Protein backbone atom coordinates (compact mmCIF):
# COMPACT_ATOMS: atom_id res chain seq x y z
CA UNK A 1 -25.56 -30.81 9.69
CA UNK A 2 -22.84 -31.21 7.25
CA UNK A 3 -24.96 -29.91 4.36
CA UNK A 4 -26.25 -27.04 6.37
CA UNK A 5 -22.63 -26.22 7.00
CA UNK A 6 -21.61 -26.90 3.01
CA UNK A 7 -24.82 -24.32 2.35
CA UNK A 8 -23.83 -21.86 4.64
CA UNK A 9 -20.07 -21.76 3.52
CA UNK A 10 -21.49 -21.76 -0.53
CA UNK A 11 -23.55 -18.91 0.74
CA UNK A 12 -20.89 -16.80 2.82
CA UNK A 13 -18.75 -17.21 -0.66
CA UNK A 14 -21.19 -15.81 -2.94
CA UNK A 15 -21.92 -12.90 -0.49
CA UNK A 16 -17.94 -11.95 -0.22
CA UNK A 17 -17.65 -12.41 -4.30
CA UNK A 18 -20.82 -9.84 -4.65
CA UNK A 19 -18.96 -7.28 -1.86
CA UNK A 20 -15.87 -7.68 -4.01
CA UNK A 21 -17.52 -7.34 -7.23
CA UNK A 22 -19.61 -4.02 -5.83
CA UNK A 23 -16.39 -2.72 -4.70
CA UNK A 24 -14.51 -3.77 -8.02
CA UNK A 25 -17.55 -1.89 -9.81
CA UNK A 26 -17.49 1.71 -7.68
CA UNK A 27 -13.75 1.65 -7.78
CA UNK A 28 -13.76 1.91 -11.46
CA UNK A 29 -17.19 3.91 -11.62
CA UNK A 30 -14.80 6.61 -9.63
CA UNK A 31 -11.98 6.33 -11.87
CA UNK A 32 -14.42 6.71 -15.13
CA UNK A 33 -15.96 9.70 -13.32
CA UNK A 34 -19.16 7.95 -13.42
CA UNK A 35 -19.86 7.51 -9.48
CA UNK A 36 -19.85 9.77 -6.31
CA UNK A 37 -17.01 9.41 -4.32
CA UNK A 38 -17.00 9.92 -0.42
CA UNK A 39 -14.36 12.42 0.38
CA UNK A 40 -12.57 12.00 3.35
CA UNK A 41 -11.22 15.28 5.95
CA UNK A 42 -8.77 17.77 4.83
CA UNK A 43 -6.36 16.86 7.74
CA UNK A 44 -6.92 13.33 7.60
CA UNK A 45 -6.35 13.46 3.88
CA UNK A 46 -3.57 15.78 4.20
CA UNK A 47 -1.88 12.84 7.19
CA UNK A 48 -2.64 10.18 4.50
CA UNK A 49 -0.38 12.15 2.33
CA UNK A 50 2.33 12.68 4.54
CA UNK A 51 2.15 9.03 5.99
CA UNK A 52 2.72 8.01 2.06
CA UNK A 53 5.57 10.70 1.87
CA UNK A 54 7.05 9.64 5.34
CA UNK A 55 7.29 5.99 4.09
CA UNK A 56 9.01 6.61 0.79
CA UNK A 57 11.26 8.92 1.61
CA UNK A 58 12.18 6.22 4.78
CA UNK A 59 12.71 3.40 2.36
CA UNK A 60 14.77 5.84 0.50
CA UNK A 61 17.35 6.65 2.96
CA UNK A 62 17.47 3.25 4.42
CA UNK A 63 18.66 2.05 1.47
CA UNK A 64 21.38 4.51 0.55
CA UNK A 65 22.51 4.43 3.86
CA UNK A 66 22.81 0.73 3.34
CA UNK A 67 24.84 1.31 -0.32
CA UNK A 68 27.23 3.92 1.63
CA UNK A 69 27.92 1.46 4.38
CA UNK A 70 28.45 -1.60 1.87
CA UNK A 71 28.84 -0.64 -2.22
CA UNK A 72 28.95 -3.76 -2.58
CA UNK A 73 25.80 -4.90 -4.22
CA UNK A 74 26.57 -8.47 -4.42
CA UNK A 75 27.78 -8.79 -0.33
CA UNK A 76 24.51 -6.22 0.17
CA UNK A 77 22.16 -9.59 -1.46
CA UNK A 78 24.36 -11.73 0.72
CA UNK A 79 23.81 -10.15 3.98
CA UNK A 80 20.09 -9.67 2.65
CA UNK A 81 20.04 -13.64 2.28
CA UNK A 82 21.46 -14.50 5.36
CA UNK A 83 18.90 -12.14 7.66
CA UNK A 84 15.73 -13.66 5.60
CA UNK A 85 17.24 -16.96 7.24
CA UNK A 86 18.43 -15.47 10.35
CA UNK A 87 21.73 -16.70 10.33
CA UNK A 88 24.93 -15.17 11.25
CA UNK A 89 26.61 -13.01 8.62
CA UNK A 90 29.92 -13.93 7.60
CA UNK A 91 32.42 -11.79 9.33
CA UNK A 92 34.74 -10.96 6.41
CA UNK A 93 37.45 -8.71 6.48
CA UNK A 94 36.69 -4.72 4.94
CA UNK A 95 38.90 -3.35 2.43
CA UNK A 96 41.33 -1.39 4.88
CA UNK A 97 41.68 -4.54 7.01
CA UNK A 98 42.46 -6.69 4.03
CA UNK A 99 45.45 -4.03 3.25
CA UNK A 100 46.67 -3.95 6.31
CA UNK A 101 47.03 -7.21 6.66
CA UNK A 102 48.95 -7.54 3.28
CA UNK A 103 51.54 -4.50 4.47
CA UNK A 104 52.11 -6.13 7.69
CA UNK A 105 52.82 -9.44 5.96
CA UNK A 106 54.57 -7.94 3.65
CA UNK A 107 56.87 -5.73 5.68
CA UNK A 108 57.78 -8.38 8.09
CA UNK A 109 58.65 -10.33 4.91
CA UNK A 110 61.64 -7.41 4.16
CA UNK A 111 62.22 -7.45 7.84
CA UNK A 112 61.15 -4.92 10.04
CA UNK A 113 64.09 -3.67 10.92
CA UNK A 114 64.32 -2.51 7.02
CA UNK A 115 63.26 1.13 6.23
CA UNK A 116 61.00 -0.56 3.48
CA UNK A 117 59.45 -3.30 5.83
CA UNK A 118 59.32 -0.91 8.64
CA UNK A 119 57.43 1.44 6.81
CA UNK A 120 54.90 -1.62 5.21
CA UNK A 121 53.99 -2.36 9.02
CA UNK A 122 53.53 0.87 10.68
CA UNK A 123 51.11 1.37 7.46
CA UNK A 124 49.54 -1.47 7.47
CA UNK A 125 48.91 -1.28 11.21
CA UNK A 126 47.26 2.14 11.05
CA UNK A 127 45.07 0.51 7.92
CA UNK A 128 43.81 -2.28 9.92
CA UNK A 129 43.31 0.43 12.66
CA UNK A 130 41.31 2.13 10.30
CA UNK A 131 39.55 -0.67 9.20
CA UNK A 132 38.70 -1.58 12.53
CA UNK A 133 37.39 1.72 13.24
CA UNK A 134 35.14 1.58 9.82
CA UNK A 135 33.75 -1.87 11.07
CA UNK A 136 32.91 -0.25 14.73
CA UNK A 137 30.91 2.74 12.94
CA UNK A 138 29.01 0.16 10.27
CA UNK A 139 27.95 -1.55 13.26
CA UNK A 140 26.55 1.17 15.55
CA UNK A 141 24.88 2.93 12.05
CA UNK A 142 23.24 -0.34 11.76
CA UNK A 143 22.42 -0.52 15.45
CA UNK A 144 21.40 2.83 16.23
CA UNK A 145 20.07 4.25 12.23
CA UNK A 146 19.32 1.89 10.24
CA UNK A 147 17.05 -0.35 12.85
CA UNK A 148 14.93 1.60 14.44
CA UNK A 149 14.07 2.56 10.35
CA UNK A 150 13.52 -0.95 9.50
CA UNK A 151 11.15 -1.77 13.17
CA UNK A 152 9.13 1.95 11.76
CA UNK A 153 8.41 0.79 8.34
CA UNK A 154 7.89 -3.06 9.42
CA UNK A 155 5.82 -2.08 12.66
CA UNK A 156 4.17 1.48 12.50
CA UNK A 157 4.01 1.97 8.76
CA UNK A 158 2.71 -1.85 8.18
CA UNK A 159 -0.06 -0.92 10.38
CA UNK A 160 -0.91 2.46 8.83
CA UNK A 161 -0.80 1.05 5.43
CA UNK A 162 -3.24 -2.09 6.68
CA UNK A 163 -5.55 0.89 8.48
CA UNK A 164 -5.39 2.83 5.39
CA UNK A 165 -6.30 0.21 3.53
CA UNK A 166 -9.19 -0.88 5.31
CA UNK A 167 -10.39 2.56 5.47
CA UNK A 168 -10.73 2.47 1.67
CA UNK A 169 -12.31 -0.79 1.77
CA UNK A 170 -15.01 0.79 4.10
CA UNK A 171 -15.37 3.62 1.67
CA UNK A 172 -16.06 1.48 -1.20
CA UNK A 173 -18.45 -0.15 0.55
CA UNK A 174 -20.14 2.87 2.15
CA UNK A 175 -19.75 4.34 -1.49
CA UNK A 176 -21.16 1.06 -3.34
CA UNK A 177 -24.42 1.01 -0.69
CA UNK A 178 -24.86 4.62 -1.89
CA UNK A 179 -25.59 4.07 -5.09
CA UNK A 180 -26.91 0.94 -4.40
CA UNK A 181 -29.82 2.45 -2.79
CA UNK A 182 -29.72 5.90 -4.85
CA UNK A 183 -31.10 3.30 -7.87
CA UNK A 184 -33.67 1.16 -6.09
CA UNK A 185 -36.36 2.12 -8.23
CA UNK A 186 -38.69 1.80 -4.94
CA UNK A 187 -38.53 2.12 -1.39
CA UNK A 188 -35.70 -0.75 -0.99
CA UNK A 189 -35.73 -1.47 2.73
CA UNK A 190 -32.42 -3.77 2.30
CA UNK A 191 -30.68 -0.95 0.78
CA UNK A 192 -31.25 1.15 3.25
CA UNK A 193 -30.34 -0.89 5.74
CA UNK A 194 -26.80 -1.57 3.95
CA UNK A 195 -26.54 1.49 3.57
CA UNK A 196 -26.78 2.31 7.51
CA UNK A 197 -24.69 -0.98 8.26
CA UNK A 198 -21.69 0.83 5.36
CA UNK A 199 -21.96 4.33 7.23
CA UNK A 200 -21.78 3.23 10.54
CA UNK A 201 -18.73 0.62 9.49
CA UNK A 202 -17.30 3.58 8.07
């Protein structure tokens, strides 16, 4: 029983090696111009296209959006970082917070009831204000833009590029039996048959 199973795993190995090396062999037939290759619909070719198109141009903004909303390359790896090991970001002060809080300190160091100190704290009030209202609007861009971005291209695009990519598989396959069977000298019975098994898997 165990060598039986030993055969039959030897055997399933060799048989994936010679798909791969048949679909290793028409891919770069096609590319030398030397092989037929099986064209696929207008519209689905032209949806391919646009799928391809839909997911650059998605990575794209994501990721400017993401430089507008932090410059900060360095904090950008941080936060990066910290999701891959979903953890809790740090929650650091932004730039008009940090201000703020420097003019408030500062003007209640020359005493409010200076002009000068007066001045430092209404300003730095309105800055932290500000800075509060910057942290409410990176927080419902990332909430509301920039995840339902990241769920399309890890969810629906993920699966379009694996369908995609089985689709050429197929093809190669369906392609390979092809001329598989177009060069069987004879009437090759197994050829035919692959090639029925390729089409219909296609």
């Amino acid at each position: 029983l165990i060598m039986d199973t030993g055969l039959f795993k030897m055997k399933k190995i060799a048989a994936d090696a010679g798909t791969l090396f048949n679909r290793a062999v028409q891919f770069t037939e096609e590319k030398l111009g030397q092989a037929e290759k099986t064209e696929l619909d207008a519209h689905f070719e032209n949806l391919l296209q646009r799928s391809d198109k839909t997911k650059v141009w998605t990575e794209k903004v994501l990721k400017q959006t993401e430089c507008l909303l932090q410059p900060n390359p360095n904090v950008r790896m941080e936060d990066f970082f910290y999701e891959k090991l979903d953890k809790k970001k740090r929650d650091r002060d932004n730039n008009h917070e940090l201000l703020g809080t420097i003019m408030v300190d500062a003007g209640n160091e020359f005493g409010p009831g200076t002009s000068y100190g007066n001045a430092l704290v209404k300003t730095g009030q309105t800055q932290i204000n500000i800075g509060n209202a910057e942290r409410e609007f990176v927080q419902s861009t990332a909430n509301n833009f920039l995840q339902p971005l990241r769920n399309f291209l890890d969810g629906d695009m993920k699966t379009i590029q694996k369908e995609k990519k089985i689709l050429e598989t197929k093809r190669l396959d369906l392609d390979a039996a092809k001329t598989k069977n177009r060069r069987a000298k004879s009437q090759n019975t197994q050829a035919e048959a692959d090639l029925r098994i390729a089409q219909t898997e296609f």
